[in-house]
PDB file of C-alpha atoms in Angstrom:
ATOM      1  CA  ALA A 225      18.127  44.852  -5.390  1.00 72.00           C
ATOM      2  CA  GLN A 226      18.658  41.499  -6.248  1.00 80.00           C
ATOM      3  CA  SER A 227      18.617  40.147  -9.981  1.00 88.00           C
ATOM      4  CA  VAL A 228      19.248  38.280 -13.035  1.00 92.00           C
ATOM      5  CA  THR A 229      20.248  38.329 -16.712  1.00 94.00           C
ATOM      6  CA  GLN A 230      20.276  35.303 -18.430  1.00 96.00           C
ATOM      7  CA  LEU A 231      22.852  35.948 -21.854  1.00 91.00           C
ATOM      8  CA  GLY A 232      20.992  34.356 -24.920  1.00 91.00           C
ATOM      9  CA  SER A 233      17.388  34.169 -25.868  1.00 93.00           C
ATOM     10  CA  HIS A 234      17.861  30.866 -27.602  1.00 96.00           C
ATOM     11  CA  VAL A 235      20.918  28.091 -27.672  1.00 97.00           C
ATOM     12  CA  SER A 236      21.327  25.157 -29.880  1.00 97.00           C
ATOM     13  CA  VAL A 237      23.086  21.849 -29.066  1.00 97.00           C
ATOM     14  CA  SER A 238      23.807  19.352 -30.692  1.00 97.00           C
ATOM     15  CA  GLU A 239      22.932  15.574 -29.134  1.00 97.00           C
ATOM     16  CA  GLY A 240      25.878  14.779 -27.017  1.00 97.00           C
ATOM     17  CA  ALA A 241      26.937  18.371 -27.042  1.00 97.00           C
ATOM     18  CA  LEU A 242      28.391  20.687 -24.337  1.00 97.00           C
ATOM     19  CA  VAL A 243      25.114  22.347 -22.843  1.00 98.00           C
ATOM     20  CA  LEU A 244      25.960  26.013 -21.645  1.00 98.00           C
ATOM     21  CA  LEU A 245      23.316  28.265 -20.441  1.00 98.00           C
ATOM     22  CA  ARG A 246      24.425  31.403 -19.217  1.00 97.00           C
ATOM     23  CA  CYS A 247      24.044  33.654 -16.170  1.00 96.00           C
ATOM     24  CA  ASN A 248      24.853  36.236 -13.985  1.00 96.00           C
ATOM     25  CA  TYR A 249      23.106  38.137 -10.930  1.00 93.00           C
ATOM     26  CA  SER A 250      23.519  41.439  -8.921  1.00 90.00           C
ATOM     27  CA  SER A 251      23.262  41.153  -5.423  1.00 82.00           C
ATOM     28  CA  SER A 252      24.540  43.572  -2.118  1.00 77.00           C
ATOM     29  CA  VAL A 253      24.285  41.183  -0.139  1.00 78.00           C
ATOM     30  CA  PRO A 254      25.171  37.040  -0.691  1.00 77.00           C
ATOM     31  CA  PRO A 255      22.546  35.317  -2.894  1.00 84.00           C
ATOM     32  CA  TYR A 256      20.322  32.396  -2.735  1.00 89.00           C
ATOM     33  CA  LEU A 257      20.749  31.571  -6.682  1.00 93.00           C
ATOM     34  CA  PHE A 258      18.354  28.671  -8.963  1.00 94.00           C
ATOM     35  CA  TRP A 259      17.459  27.063 -11.939  1.00 97.00           C
ATOM     36  CA  TYR A 260      14.195  26.016 -12.615  1.00 96.00           C
ATOM     37  CA  VAL A 261      13.854  24.010 -16.083  1.00 96.00           C
ATOM     38  CA  GLN A 262      10.131  24.197 -17.345  1.00 93.00           C
ATOM     39  CA  TYR A 263       8.649  21.447 -19.915  1.00 92.00           C
ATOM     40  CA  PRO A 264       6.544  22.487 -22.760  1.00 87.00           C
ATOM     41  CA  ASN A 265       2.998  23.812 -21.358  1.00 82.00           C
ATOM     42  CA  GLN A 266       4.090  22.473 -18.236  1.00 86.00           C
ATOM     43  CA  GLY A 267       4.865  24.051 -14.510  1.00 88.00           C
ATOM     44  CA  LEU A 268       8.819  24.417 -13.374  1.00 92.00           C
ATOM     45  CA  GLN A 269      10.553  22.676 -11.690  1.00 93.00           C
ATOM     46  CA  LEU A 270      13.646  23.032  -9.403  1.00 94.00           C
ATOM     47  CA  LEU A 271      17.026  21.746 -11.161  1.00 96.00           C
ATOM     48  CA  LEU A 272      19.506  23.045  -8.178  1.00 95.00           C
ATOM     49  CA  LYS A 273      19.671  25.642  -5.948  1.00 93.00           C
ATOM     50  CA  TYR A 274      23.073  27.606  -4.788  1.00 92.00           C
ATOM     51  CA  THR A 275      22.906  28.770  -0.541  1.00 86.00           C
ATOM     52  CA  SER A 276      25.824  29.602   0.132  1.00 79.00           C
ATOM     53  CA  ALA A 277      27.239  25.961   0.932  1.00 77.00           C
ATOM     54  CA  ALA A 278      29.732  24.611  -1.947  1.00 86.00           C
ATOM     55  CA  THR A 279      29.870  26.816  -5.131  1.00 90.00           C
ATOM     56  CA  LEU A 280      29.809  23.233  -7.164  1.00 95.00           C
ATOM     57  CA  VAL A 281      25.954  22.518  -6.564  1.00 95.00           C
ATOM     58  CA  LYS A 282      25.086  19.282  -8.763  1.00 95.00           C
ATOM     59  CA  GLY A 283      21.317  19.025 -10.329  1.00 95.00           C
ATOM     60  CA  ILE A 284      18.895  16.407 -11.243  1.00 94.00           C
ATOM     61  CA  ASN A 285      19.209  14.755 -14.467  1.00 94.00           C
ATOM     62  CA  GLY A 286      22.792  15.257 -14.755  1.00 96.00           C
ATOM     63  CA  PHE A 287      23.267  18.831 -14.324  1.00 97.00           C
ATOM     64  CA  GLU A 288      25.138  21.777 -12.972  1.00 97.00           C
ATOM     65  CA  ALA A 289      26.063  24.850 -11.833  1.00 97.00           C
ATOM     66  CA  GLU A 290      28.630  26.511 -10.113  1.00 95.00           C
ATOM     67  CA  PHE A 291      28.794  30.068  -8.157  1.00 94.00           C
ATOM     68  CA  LYS A 292      31.728  32.251  -9.155  1.00 94.00           C
ATOM     69  CA  LYS A 293      31.226  35.107  -6.678  1.00 91.00           C
ATOM     70  CA  SER A 294      34.276  37.290  -8.904  1.00 91.00           C
ATOM     71  CA  GLU A 295      32.061  36.695 -12.178  1.00 93.00           C
ATOM     72  CA  THR A 296      29.067  36.931 -10.882  1.00 93.00           C
ATOM     73  CA  SER A 297      27.942  33.785 -12.848  1.00 95.00           C
ATOM     74  CA  PHE A 298      25.830  30.682 -12.025  1.00 96.00           C
ATOM     75  CA  HIS A 299      26.129  29.262 -15.047  1.00 97.00           C
ATOM     76  CA  LEU A 300      24.282  25.856 -15.853  1.00 98.00           C
ATOM     77  CA  THR A 301      26.292  23.274 -17.941  1.00 98.00           C
ATOM     78  CA  LYS A 302      25.600  19.356 -18.096  1.00 98.00           C
ATOM     79  CA  PRO A 303      28.550  17.341 -19.756  1.00 97.00           C
ATOM     80  CA  SER A 304      26.223  15.332 -22.682  1.00 97.00           C
ATOM     81  CA  ALA A 305      22.840  16.902 -24.019  1.00 97.00           C
ATOM     82  CA  HIS A 306      19.546  14.993 -24.448  1.00 96.00           C
ATOM     83  CA  MET A 307      16.625  14.644 -26.863  1.00 96.00           C
ATOM     84  CA  SER A 308      14.914  15.199 -23.205  1.00 95.00           C
ATOM     85  CA  ASP A 309      17.366  18.186 -22.598  1.00 97.00           C
ATOM     86  CA  ALA A 310      14.460  20.573 -25.321  1.00 96.00           C
ATOM     87  CA  ALA A 311      13.021  23.144 -22.694  1.00 96.00           C
ATOM     88  CA  GLU A 312      13.200  26.949 -21.121  1.00 95.00           C
ATOM     89  CA  TYR A 313      15.139  27.238 -18.593  1.00 97.00           C
ATOM     90  CA  PHE A 314      15.506  29.898 -15.641  1.00 96.00           C
ATOM     91  CA  CYS A 315      18.304  31.560 -13.676  1.00 96.00           C
ATOM     92  CA  ALA A 316      16.576  33.585 -10.353  1.00 94.00           C
ATOM     93  CA  VAL A 317      17.286  34.898  -7.274  1.00 91.00           C
ATOM     94  CA  SER A 318      15.794  35.103  -3.765  1.00 86.00           C
ATOM     95  CA  ASP A 319      14.828  37.951  -1.975  1.00 74.00           C
ATOM     96  CA  VAL A 320      16.825  39.159   0.757  1.00 70.00           C
ATOM     97  CA  THR A 321      15.398  41.789   1.663  1.00 67.00           C
ATOM     98  CA  GLY A 322      11.956  40.131   2.487  1.00 63.00           C
ATOM     99  CA  ALA A 323      10.434  37.297   2.064  1.00 65.00           C
ATOM    100  CA  ASN A 324      11.018  34.175  -0.196  1.00 71.00           C
ATOM    101  CA  ASN A 325      10.395  36.156  -3.385  1.00 79.00           C
ATOM    102  CA  LEU A 326      11.900  34.616  -6.186  1.00 86.00           C
ATOM    103  CA  PHE A 327      13.365  37.971  -9.026  1.00 89.00           C
ATOM    104  CA  PHE A 328      13.734  35.230 -12.674  1.00 92.00           C
ATOM    105  CA  GLY A 329      15.642  36.247 -15.365  1.00 94.00           C
ATOM    106  CA  THR A 330      13.957  35.961 -19.132  1.00 93.00           C
ATOM    107  CA  GLY A 331      14.624  32.615 -19.680  1.00 94.00           C
ATOM    108  CA  THR A 332      16.717  30.471 -22.176  1.00 96.00           C
ATOM    109  CA  ARG A 333      15.168  28.206 -24.433  1.00 96.00           C
ATOM    110  CA  LEU A 334      17.721  24.733 -25.433  1.00 97.00           C
ATOM    111  CA  THR A 335      17.220  23.082 -28.525  1.00 97.00           C
ATOM    112  CA  VAL A 336      19.007  19.482 -29.151  1.00 97.00           C
ATOM    113  CA  ILE A 337      19.983  18.864 -32.324  1.00 96.00           C
ATOM    114  CA  PRO A 338      19.667  15.206 -33.393  1.00 94.00           C
TER     115      PRO A 338
ATOM    116  CA  ASP B1202      -0.448  12.700  -6.159  1.00 62.00           C
ATOM    117  CA  THR B1203      -0.114  16.234  -7.366  1.00 69.00           C
ATOM    118  CA  ALA B1204       1.824  18.562  -4.834  1.00 90.00           C
ATOM    119  CA  VAL B1205       0.922  21.978  -6.653  1.00 95.00           C
ATOM    120  CA  SER B1206      -2.370  21.425  -8.156  1.00 94.00           C
ATOM    121  CA  GLN B1207      -4.306  25.137  -9.975  1.00 96.00           C
ATOM    122  CA  THR B1208      -7.475  24.599 -11.471  1.00 96.00           C
ATOM    123  CA  PRO B1209      -8.729  25.694 -14.065  1.00 96.00           C
ATOM    124  CA  LYS B1210      -5.887  24.476 -16.304  1.00 94.00           C
ATOM    125  CA  TYR B1211      -7.074  26.364 -19.258  1.00 96.00           C
ATOM    126  CA  LEU B1212      -9.514  29.776 -19.042  1.00 97.00           C
ATOM    127  CA  VAL B1213     -11.169  31.834 -21.497  1.00 97.00           C
ATOM    128  CA  THR B1214     -13.232  34.748 -21.337  1.00 97.00           C
ATOM    129  CA  GLN B1215     -14.486  38.050 -22.426  1.00 97.00           C
ATOM    130  CA  MET B1216     -13.166  41.315 -21.294  1.00 97.00           C
ATOM    131  CA  GLY B1217     -14.970  42.449 -18.242  1.00 97.00           C
ATOM    132  CA  ASN B1218     -15.765  39.205 -17.190  1.00 97.00           C
ATOM    133  CA  ASP B1219     -14.874  37.882 -13.557  1.00 97.00           C
ATOM    134  CA  LYS B1220     -12.768  34.633 -12.507  1.00 97.00           C
ATOM    135  CA  SER B1221     -11.309  33.473  -9.955  1.00 97.00           C
ATOM    136  CA  ILE B1222      -8.107  30.361 -10.856  1.00 97.00           C
ATOM    137  CA  LYS B1223      -7.632  27.756  -7.842  1.00 97.00           C
ATOM    138  CA  CYS B1224      -4.690  26.871  -6.338  1.00 97.00           C
ATOM    139  CA  GLU B1225      -4.182  23.839  -3.365  1.00 97.00           C
ATOM    140  CA  GLN B1226      -1.148  22.190  -2.097  1.00 96.00           C
ATOM    141  CA  ASN B1227      -0.630  19.282   0.056  1.00 96.00           C
ATOM    142  CA  LEU B1228       2.589  19.144   0.916  1.00 95.00           C
ATOM    143  CA  GLY B1229       1.860  20.461   4.832  1.00 94.00           C
ATOM    144  CA  HIS B1230       4.027  23.757   3.199  1.00 94.00           C
ATOM    145  CA  ASP B1231       3.064  27.872   5.010  1.00 93.00           C
ATOM    146  CA  THR B1232       3.806  30.034   2.440  1.00 92.00           C
ATOM    147  CA  MET B1233       2.350  29.847  -0.914  1.00 93.00           C
ATOM    148  CA  TYR B1234       2.658  33.187  -3.842  1.00 93.00           C
ATOM    149  CA  TRP B1235       1.218  33.618  -7.530  1.00 94.00           C
ATOM    150  CA  TYR B1236       4.218  34.251 -10.043  1.00 94.00           C
ATOM    151  CA  LYS B1237       1.945  36.267 -13.789  1.00 95.00           C
ATOM    152  CA  GLN B1238       4.110  34.671 -17.333  1.00 93.00           C
ATOM    153  CA  ASP B1239       3.899  37.370 -20.022  1.00 91.00           C
ATOM    154  CA  SER B1240       3.930  36.696 -23.058  1.00 90.00           C
ATOM    155  CA  LYS B1241       7.621  36.907 -23.517  1.00 87.00           C
ATOM    156  CA  LYS B1242       7.307  33.871 -20.454  1.00 86.00           C
ATOM    157  CA  PHE B1243       8.826  36.605 -17.776  1.00 89.00           C
ATOM    158  CA  LEU B1244       8.118  35.730 -14.847  1.00 91.00           C
ATOM    159  CA  LYS B1245       6.970  37.922 -12.402  1.00 91.00           C
ATOM    160  CA  ILE B1246       5.872  37.453  -7.926  1.00 90.00           C
ATOM    161  CA  MET B1247       2.523  38.775  -8.289  1.00 91.00           C
ATOM    162  CA  PHE B1248       1.019  37.892  -3.973  1.00 88.00           C
ATOM    163  CA  SER B1249       3.028  35.526  -1.473  1.00 89.00           C
ATOM    164  CA  TYR B1250       1.116  34.388   1.587  1.00 89.00           C
ATOM    165  CA  ASN B1251       2.212  33.320   4.701  1.00 87.00           C
ATOM    166  CA  ASN B1252       0.191  30.961   7.069  1.00 85.00           C
ATOM    167  CA  LYS B1253      -2.801  32.957   5.559  1.00 81.00           C
ATOM    168  CA  GLU B1254      -1.659  36.541   5.832  1.00 84.00           C
ATOM    169  CA  LEU B1255       0.177  38.318   3.327  1.00 84.00           C
ATOM    170  CA  ILE B1256       3.229  39.147   3.106  1.00 79.00           C
ATOM    171  CA  ILE B1257       4.361  40.304  -1.050  1.00 73.00           C
ATOM    172  CA  ASN B1258       2.198  42.415  -2.565  1.00 74.00           C
ATOM    173  CA  GLU B1259       3.990  43.471  -6.139  1.00 75.00           C
ATOM    174  CA  THR B1260       2.303  45.776  -8.143  1.00 79.00           C
ATOM    175  CA  VAL B1261      -0.388  44.647  -9.601  1.00 87.00           C
ATOM    176  CA  PRO B1262      -3.830  46.011  -9.962  1.00 89.00           C
ATOM    177  CA  ASN B1263      -5.966  45.853  -6.910  1.00 90.00           C
ATOM    178  CA  ARG B1264      -8.670  44.332 -10.272  1.00 94.00           C
ATOM    179  CA  PHE B1265      -6.112  41.194  -8.163  1.00 93.00           C
ATOM    180  CA  SER B1266      -7.251  39.711  -5.325  1.00 92.00           C
ATOM    181  CA  PRO B1267      -5.750  36.736  -3.358  1.00 91.00           C
ATOM    182  CA  LYS B1268      -8.120  35.053  -0.890  1.00 92.00           C
ATOM    183  CA  SER B1269      -6.189  32.260   0.872  1.00 92.00           C
ATOM    184  CA  PRO B1270      -9.030  30.176   3.352  1.00 91.00           C
ATOM    185  CA  ASP B1271      -6.774  28.382   4.784  1.00 91.00           C
ATOM    186  CA  LYS B1272      -2.488  26.861   4.821  1.00 91.00           C
ATOM    187  CA  ALA B1273      -3.353  24.239   2.365  1.00 94.00           C
ATOM    188  CA  HIS B1274      -5.192  27.001  -0.995  1.00 95.00           C
ATOM    189  CA  LEU B1275      -4.454  29.872  -2.774  1.00 95.00           C
ATOM    190  CA  ASN B1276      -7.089  31.569  -4.729  1.00 96.00           C
ATOM    191  CA  LEU B1277      -7.040  34.454  -7.104  1.00 96.00           C
ATOM    192  CA  HIS B1278      -9.866  36.718  -8.047  1.00 96.00           C
ATOM    193  CA  ILE B1279      -9.928  38.726 -11.082  1.00 96.00           C
ATOM    194  CA  ASN B1280     -12.231  41.735 -11.393  1.00 96.00           C
ATOM    195  CA  SER B1281     -13.190  43.445 -14.812  1.00 97.00           C
ATOM    196  CA  LEU B1282     -10.572  40.876 -16.438  1.00 96.00           C
ATOM    197  CA  GLU B1283      -9.091  43.280 -19.329  1.00 96.00           C
ATOM    198  CA  LEU B1284      -6.268  41.444 -23.135  1.00 96.00           C
ATOM    199  CA  GLY B1285      -3.327  42.762 -21.210  1.00 94.00           C
ATOM    200  CA  ASP B1286      -4.740  39.746 -17.991  1.00 96.00           C
ATOM    201  CA  SER B1287      -4.062  37.576 -20.798  1.00 97.00           C
ATOM    202  CA  ALA B1288      -0.862  35.370 -19.597  1.00 96.00           C
ATOM    203  CA  VAL B1289      -0.127  31.903 -17.588  1.00 95.00           C
ATOM    204  CA  TYR B1290      -0.452  32.056 -13.933  1.00 96.00           C
ATOM    205  CA  PHE B1291       1.960  29.933 -11.704  1.00 95.00           C
ATOM    206  CA  CYS B1292       0.766  28.997  -7.563  1.00 96.00           C
ATOM    207  CA  ALA B1293       3.469  27.958  -6.087  1.00 95.00           C
ATOM    208  CA  SER B1294       4.768  26.979  -2.416  1.00 94.00           C
ATOM    209  CA  SER B1295       7.660  26.549  -0.431  1.00 93.00           C
ATOM    210  CA  ARG B1296       7.990  25.100   3.594  1.00 92.00           C
ATOM    211  CA  SER B1297       8.533  28.448   4.631  1.00 88.00           C
ATOM    212  CA  ARG B1298       9.365  31.841   3.911  1.00 82.00           C
ATOM    213  CA  LEU B1299      12.783  31.467   4.138  1.00 79.00           C
ATOM    214  CA  TRP B1300      14.869  32.803   1.110  1.00 72.00           C
ATOM    215  CA  ALA B1301      16.332  28.977   0.840  1.00 77.00           C
ATOM    216  CA  ASP B1302      13.429  26.866   0.680  1.00 86.00           C
ATOM    217  CA  THR B1303      12.420  25.641  -2.592  1.00 89.00           C
ATOM    218  CA  GLN B1304       9.211  26.635  -4.027  1.00 91.00           C
ATOM    219  CA  TYR B1305       7.223  23.963  -5.969  1.00 93.00           C
ATOM    220  CA  PHE B1306       5.584  24.945  -9.526  1.00 94.00           C
ATOM    221  CA  GLY B1307       2.292  24.081 -10.034  1.00 94.00           C
ATOM    222  CA  PRO B1308       0.868  23.857 -13.950  1.00 92.00           C
ATOM    223  CA  GLY B1309       0.188  27.034 -15.094  1.00 94.00           C
ATOM    224  CA  THR B1310      -3.475  28.554 -15.672  1.00 96.00           C
ATOM    225  CA  ARG B1311      -3.948  29.407 -19.543  1.00 95.00           C
ATOM    226  CA  LEU B1312      -5.439  32.986 -19.021  1.00 97.00           C
ATOM    227  CA  THR B1313      -6.788  34.259 -22.485  1.00 97.00           C
ATOM    228  CA  VAL B1314      -9.167  36.841 -22.390  1.00 97.00           C
ATOM    229  CA  LEU B1315     -11.338  38.211 -25.558  1.00 96.00           C
TER     230      LEU B1315
END
């Protein structure tokens, strides 16, 4: 079965600093991986997804993630944090055993300090 | 135009009542989903429909019954509400049930059972 683990339920960075949100996956087959962002009191919005093409995936709002099979990781990064990046971030893996069912991590709350 | 919409946005009700949440998507997608987000922000799939046919039914009490009158709508009816049903319920849709297809989420319905 597929699953993801997000290390760190809370991450704080200063404005302009590097953002690094960690996600490790478990999958017996090549996974499809996603990062979603949830702003306060809103639904989830896709940031980026990995579907076995390029290992470095670029998303919206300057975010990118790198798929590393050897480390079973799909960490999310952004070179310079903005105040508007403060939100909850979810890593997810697609269930490849059946329908397009997403298994989500427990989320990481990003706080940006002015 | 809102891609995936849900009504109501907030729902406060007493234990034992029956309530419904409606979801509509105007993206022309074939597949729709219901997710539950608990108080710790954990997201879990509940149901998935493809072309009005149920394809995922996770371990959910049978008090929860989804209904899809057409491809654009997936409603969630809950009987005999319990305190533990309090959560945010998200509807989502995707073009198809293929693993790589992006899921688009609605804004959520916050259900509070008193």
